[in-house]
Amino acid sequence: MNRALRFLPLLVLIAFVGAVAWRLSSPADQKIPSKMIGQPVPTFALAPAIPGRQGLSSADFSSGRPRLINVFASWCVPCIAEAPLLTELKHRGLPIDAIAVRDRPEDVAAFIERNGDPFDRIGADPESQVQLALGSSGVPETFVIDGRGVVRYQHMGPIEPGDVAMIVQEWEAAK
Amino acid sequence: MIAEAGLAALWLAAALAALQLALACGLGGDQGRRISTVRALALSQGLLTLFAFGALIFLFLRSDMSVLLVFENSHSQKPWLYKFAGTWGNHEGSMLLWVAVLAVAGAIVALFERRLGERTLSAALGAQAALALGFFAFLLFASNPFERLSPAPLDGRGLNPLLQDPGLAFHPPTLYLGYVGLSVAFSLAVGGLVRSEVGPAIARAMRPWVLGAWILLTLGITAGSYWAYYELGWGGWWFWDPVENASLMPWLAATALLHSINVLAARGGLRAWTMMLALIAFSLSMIGTFLVRSGILTSVHAFAVDPTRGTFILCLLALYIGGALTLFAVRIAHVKEGAPFEIVSREGGLVANNLLLSAILGIVFVGTLYPLIAEASSGEKLSVGAPYFNSVASPLALLLAGLMLIAPQLKWRRDAAPILPRLAPGLLVALAVLITSFILAPQIGWLPRLGLSIGAALLPASLLPLFGRSLRRTPLAVWGMALAHFGVAVAILGMASDSAFTEEKLAVARLGDRIEIGPWLVEFRDVTPVAGPNWSALEAELRASRGLGVTILEPQSRFFAEPPTTTNEAAIDTSWNGQLYAVLGEQDGQGRWQLRLWWKPFVTLIWLGGILIALGGTLALLGRLTRERRQRILGEEAFA
């Protein structure tokens, strides 16, 4: 048997152990980014989540100005945690729209009442269809959409104080 | 008290394993290598570990909640069968089962192995003790199954109904017995390499273990495939999930080993290659178990383990596999090659079989680990799906099946007789099926079409080795080979038929609607709520009829409160020529239901084939064991 060939299985093993050791030292990041990044937002038109307010449609994102979409639900506890930070983003001049997932009008209204209302428009997505089309798999998630309606950034999970600067930066970059 | 006794037995067994390893390394001089010493050590180690495992079973059966493991995984209200099976339905218990099988296998080798020289046997058992020692250390330092809990809680937490399935109770031990059976082949190979005694004797000593392990792996994989088929409700029977691959890889290696070992036993050839396979087969078993149990690869079966345990097992793996492969690389030059052979010969056929199996193994290995490697090198996340495996592995598998048409009929060393007459029956059948399929089913893909032809050709061809010999005097091993190859043909036919002729209908139906699928007319009669112990379900009533036959199918959509999940319980009707498979989906707003129906002609042949393969293996194993016994008795009489 060829000398080099004899050591081949050993080399395969070393590569395997290296890869696994790397995985053990940097635990898997389970976040799978949306395939929608760099793509225009899917076409949709959502009814208002609260009667009397504006609903949300994909046409709202061609205004020339970058906007945020916050995907949330009144039944979602982390959404409550991130609400003050959304309000802060609003104060910094970032326009924010929202999609309320699998929710009831009265619950959404109560949520806004209690946790503040940084949203310009809130669309109701009772079957998660738009959420899934955006490539979002959970709540809360926040997207930065540029002025031509292209998805530029996706933030999975609640926004934490340390994330605010980064989101503002992404929004600035989308201008 | 029982828990402490179990723990003490584990410590003692670990100490004996350390002693045995030290003696095998020569620390006790020649006295320490004596077979009687080794035998006593291996036997007491096996008994002590078995006692520890028995103690854990006892604690589970008695629902002793002062033991942490029992508290976390059992409940006093569980049926006794699931208390019993709960022993190995968790990390610590399954590791204890693993090491118990390892130690008992060592004891059996020590007691009954008569074919090998004393020094080689002692070296092999030293290797087995080294394997056991690492896993003893892992149990004692990183996952003690006998840890106490104080104060003892009133009742346990483990009443998960999803895991209360008789199939799940016995699926893991079957696979474990298979994996660990391969450990003996590994240890014997290490012993043979250390002593440079690689020859027919080692192969004959390995063969029953490899056969036994291979039978259990075949059964385990077949059962697992059927479980996924009826439980997951996706209508598929193999998903190329990392966990499935983790059991398939050792099976592929064991299948290759099973064939090459015959060349070594009968003709003294393929020495280096057979030793390599013996090392690889168990290495893949360890790697597979590790991957499954560590959550390194994302899979439906995986659960997270803390990094300490992961690192511990990874170090063990690196040490054992790395050590064995280094030993192989260094020592294999000292192994003499066996008798030469020509390309057209039984050996040639077996070499081709081994190359094809190894290629498939490589494909599965790369596909399973590629996501990990891609993420490590470029940060890119991806998954390797069924299309890759199917398109790359299936043609090779068909080539392998094609080889089976002729190779088992070839003579050892050199076969000068014309091939064509022996190939003719198979080729004629293949051609007939090919032409018929072009006429009757022009639309099917080329892979299923080839599968049907080769599978059908293999039905008669697999029985040809039995022709022209006195059937009464044909060794059982030859019957076993013919039956196993026949099983392969049956399984291939099932797979090809499933992928060629399956009809799938996704319907949105109202009550009273009728749906035609295959030969069946299915009427959607009713949906009624049903309640279970901790779930509620909607159950559809489907009346399926064809000709005079009528059957009622009742697929369910189940909701579990804790954790909130919905599962689909498929309803399956099995008839002689296929299965009708129904799944109830969601309701839309207007009183209509999603119904998913499959008609799968001859799909059951897949698992029937798996069972036939395992039966063939069993015949071969019986044949080998009785024949060797008879020869030994004859040999002893000749000496007397």
mmCIF file of C-alpha atoms in Angstrom, chain B residues 397-528:
data_model
loop_
_atom_site.group_PDB
_atom_site.id
_atom_site.type_symbol
_atom_site.label_atom_id
_atom_site.label_comp_id
_atom_site.label_asym_id
_atom_site.label_seq_id
_atom_site.Cartn_x
_atom_site.Cartn_y
_atom_site.Cartn_z
ATOM 1 C CA ALA B 397 -25.773 1.711 -5.521
ATOM 2 C CA LEU B 398 -27.299 0.489 -8.797
ATOM 3 C CA LEU B 399 -23.823 -0.269 -10.138
ATOM 4 C CA LEU B 400 -23.237 -2.299 -6.988
ATOM 5 C CA ALA B 401 -26.482 -4.173 -7.566
ATOM 6 C CA GLY B 402 -25.398 -4.802 -11.158
ATOM 7 C CA LEU B 403 -22.173 -6.316 -9.848
ATOM 8 C CA MET B 404 -24.229 -8.654 -7.691
ATOM 9 C CA LEU B 405 -25.692 -10.202 -10.843
ATOM 10 C CA ILE B 406 -22.437 -12.015 -11.536
ATOM 11 C CA ALA B 407 -19.851 -11.649 -8.729
ATOM 12 C CA PRO B 408 -21.302 -14.242 -6.304
ATOM 13 C CA GLN B 409 -21.040 -16.864 -9.082
ATOM 14 C CA LEU B 410 -17.344 -16.304 -9.755
ATOM 15 C CA LYS B 411 -14.690 -18.743 -8.604
ATOM 16 C CA TRP B 412 -11.939 -17.867 -6.186
ATOM 17 C CA ARG B 413 -8.567 -16.767 -7.588
ATOM 18 C CA ARG B 414 -9.254 -17.165 -11.292
ATOM 19 C CA ASP B 415 -12.395 -17.697 -13.317
ATOM 20 C CA ALA B 416 -11.754 -18.576 -16.942
ATOM 21 C CA ALA B 417 -15.218 -19.888 -17.784
ATOM 22 C CA PRO B 418 -17.350 -17.630 -20.012
ATOM 23 C CA ILE B 419 -19.303 -15.047 -18.059
ATOM 24 C CA LEU B 420 -22.202 -14.501 -20.424
ATOM 25 C CA PRO B 421 -24.136 -17.761 -19.865
ATOM 26 C CA ARG B 422 -24.135 -17.147 -16.119
ATOM 27 C CA LEU B 423 -25.179 -13.543 -16.615
ATOM 28 C CA ALA B 424 -27.882 -14.411 -19.142
ATOM 29 C CA PRO B 425 -30.906 -15.051 -16.859
ATOM 30 C CA GLY B 426 -30.440 -11.719 -15.105
ATOM 31 C CA LEU B 427 -29.755 -9.801 -18.305
ATOM 32 C CA LEU B 428 -32.845 -11.243 -20.005
ATOM 33 C CA VAL B 429 -35.078 -10.252 -17.108
ATOM 34 C CA ALA B 430 -33.501 -6.780 -16.988
ATOM 35 C CA LEU B 431 -34.049 -6.291 -20.701
ATOM 36 C CA ALA B 432 -37.647 -7.504 -20.511
ATOM 37 C CA VAL B 433 -38.443 -5.145 -17.619
ATOM 38 C CA LEU B 434 -36.692 -2.266 -19.362
ATOM 39 C CA ILE B 435 -38.710 -2.711 -22.563
ATOM 40 C CA THR B 436 -41.981 -3.265 -20.718
ATOM 41 C CA SER B 437 -41.424 -0.163 -18.627
ATOM 42 C CA PHE B 438 -40.762 1.923 -21.752
ATOM 43 C CA ILE B 439 -44.054 0.734 -23.222
ATOM 44 C CA LEU B 440 -46.282 0.873 -20.136
ATOM 45 C CA ALA B 441 -44.727 3.760 -18.205
ATOM 46 C CA PRO B 442 -42.790 6.002 -20.575
ATOM 47 C CA GLN B 443 -42.866 8.951 -18.177
ATOM 48 C CA ILE B 444 -40.751 7.631 -15.267
ATOM 49 C CA GLY B 445 -37.198 8.859 -14.630
ATOM 50 C CA TRP B 446 -34.117 6.916 -15.687
ATOM 51 C CA LEU B 447 -33.003 6.091 -12.116
ATOM 52 C CA PRO B 448 -36.252 4.368 -11.062
ATOM 53 C CA ARG B 449 -36.403 2.646 -14.442
ATOM 54 C CA LEU B 450 -32.896 1.264 -14.039
ATOM 55 C CA GLY B 451 -33.739 0.376 -10.441
ATOM 56 C CA LEU B 452 -36.742 -1.660 -11.544
ATOM 57 C CA SER B 453 -34.732 -3.475 -14.219
ATOM 58 C CA ILE B 454 -31.712 -4.265 -12.067
ATOM 59 C CA GLY B 455 -33.856 -5.142 -9.049
ATOM 60 C CA ALA B 456 -35.929 -7.560 -11.118
ATOM 61 C CA ALA B 457 -32.805 -9.054 -12.710
ATOM 62 C CA LEU B 458 -31.313 -9.626 -9.299
ATOM 63 C CA LEU B 459 -34.287 -11.703 -8.128
ATOM 64 C CA PRO B 460 -33.284 -14.779 -10.166
ATOM 65 C CA ALA B 461 -29.581 -13.902 -10.290
ATOM 66 C CA SER B 462 -29.254 -13.839 -6.504
ATOM 67 C CA LEU B 463 -30.434 -17.463 -6.361
ATOM 68 C CA LEU B 464 -28.054 -18.691 -9.101
ATOM 69 C CA PRO B 465 -25.189 -19.516 -6.685
ATOM 70 C CA LEU B 466 -27.499 -22.231 -5.310
ATOM 71 C CA PHE B 467 -27.878 -23.820 -8.737
ATOM 72 C CA GLY B 468 -26.032 -26.910 -9.769
ATOM 73 C CA ARG B 469 -25.091 -27.938 -6.267
ATOM 74 C CA SER B 470 -26.672 -30.366 -3.876
ATOM 75 C CA LEU B 471 -28.957 -28.142 -1.860
ATOM 76 C CA ARG B 472 -28.801 -30.404 1.171
ATOM 77 C CA ARG B 473 -25.029 -30.112 1.327
ATOM 78 C CA THR B 474 -24.873 -26.407 0.518
ATOM 79 C CA PRO B 475 -23.423 -24.580 3.527
ATOM 80 C CA LEU B 476 -25.855 -22.352 5.412
ATOM 81 C CA ALA B 477 -23.577 -19.381 4.721
ATOM 82 C CA VAL B 478 -24.238 -19.725 0.981
ATOM 83 C CA TRP B 479 -27.992 -19.897 1.599
ATOM 84 C CA GLY B 480 -27.606 -16.810 3.757
ATOM 85 C CA MET B 481 -25.751 -14.935 1.029
ATOM 86 C CA ALA B 482 -28.386 -15.835 -1.565
ATOM 87 C CA LEU B 483 -31.212 -14.768 0.761
ATOM 88 C CA ALA B 484 -29.514 -11.479 1.675
ATOM 89 C CA HIS B 485 -28.869 -10.645 -1.980
ATOM 90 C CA PHE B 486 -32.474 -11.559 -2.772
ATOM 91 C CA GLY B 487 -33.483 -9.135 -0.007
ATOM 92 C CA VAL B 488 -31.407 -6.413 -1.661
ATOM 93 C CA ALA B 489 -33.299 -7.058 -4.899
ATOM 94 C CA VAL B 490 -36.638 -6.830 -3.086
ATOM 95 C CA ALA B 491 -35.658 -3.590 -1.340
ATOM 96 C CA ILE B 492 -34.423 -2.025 -4.600
ATOM 97 C CA LEU B 493 -37.710 -2.932 -6.289
ATOM 98 C CA GLY B 494 -39.605 -1.269 -3.447
ATOM 99 C CA MET B 495 -37.518 1.894 -3.626
ATOM 100 C CA ALA B 496 -37.734 2.102 -7.415
ATOM 101 C CA SER B 497 -41.460 1.412 -7.429
ATOM 102 C CA ASP B 498 -42.022 4.059 -4.764
ATOM 103 C CA SER B 499 -40.111 6.709 -6.662
ATOM 104 C CA ALA B 500 -41.523 5.726 -10.071
ATOM 105 C CA PHE B 501 -45.203 5.145 -9.377
ATOM 106 C CA THR B 502 -46.152 7.027 -6.207
ATOM 107 C CA GLU B 503 -49.190 9.205 -6.731
ATOM 108 C CA GLU B 504 -49.623 12.200 -4.473
ATOM 109 C CA LYS B 505 -52.731 14.349 -4.130
ATOM 110 C CA LEU B 506 -53.023 17.490 -2.083
ATOM 111 C CA ALA B 507 -56.727 18.229 -1.976
ATOM 112 C CA VAL B 508 -58.824 20.897 -0.319
ATOM 113 C CA ALA B 509 -61.969 18.960 0.423
ATOM 114 C CA ARG B 510 -65.377 19.488 1.964
ATOM 115 C CA LEU B 511 -67.237 16.730 3.782
ATOM 116 C CA GLY B 512 -68.717 14.393 1.203
ATOM 117 C CA ASP B 513 -66.095 15.134 -1.461
ATOM 118 C CA ARG B 514 -64.604 12.257 -3.395
ATOM 119 C CA ILE B 515 -60.983 12.055 -4.444
ATOM 120 C CA GLU B 516 -59.521 9.571 -6.878
ATOM 121 C CA ILE B 517 -56.015 8.328 -6.251
ATOM 122 C CA GLY B 518 -54.374 5.320 -7.869
ATOM 123 C CA PRO B 519 -56.928 2.514 -7.886
ATOM 124 C CA TRP B 520 -58.767 4.057 -4.911
ATOM 125 C CA LEU B 521 -61.797 6.273 -4.609
ATOM 126 C CA VAL B 522 -61.598 8.087 -1.281
ATOM 127 C CA GLU B 523 -64.683 9.658 0.241
ATOM 128 C CA PHE B 524 -64.233 12.333 2.907
ATOM 129 C CA ARG B 525 -66.966 11.358 5.361
ATOM 130 C CA ASP B 526 -66.500 13.136 8.631
ATOM 131 C CA VAL B 527 -64.257 15.003 11.031
ATOM 132 C CA THR B 528 -64.773 14.368 14.732
#
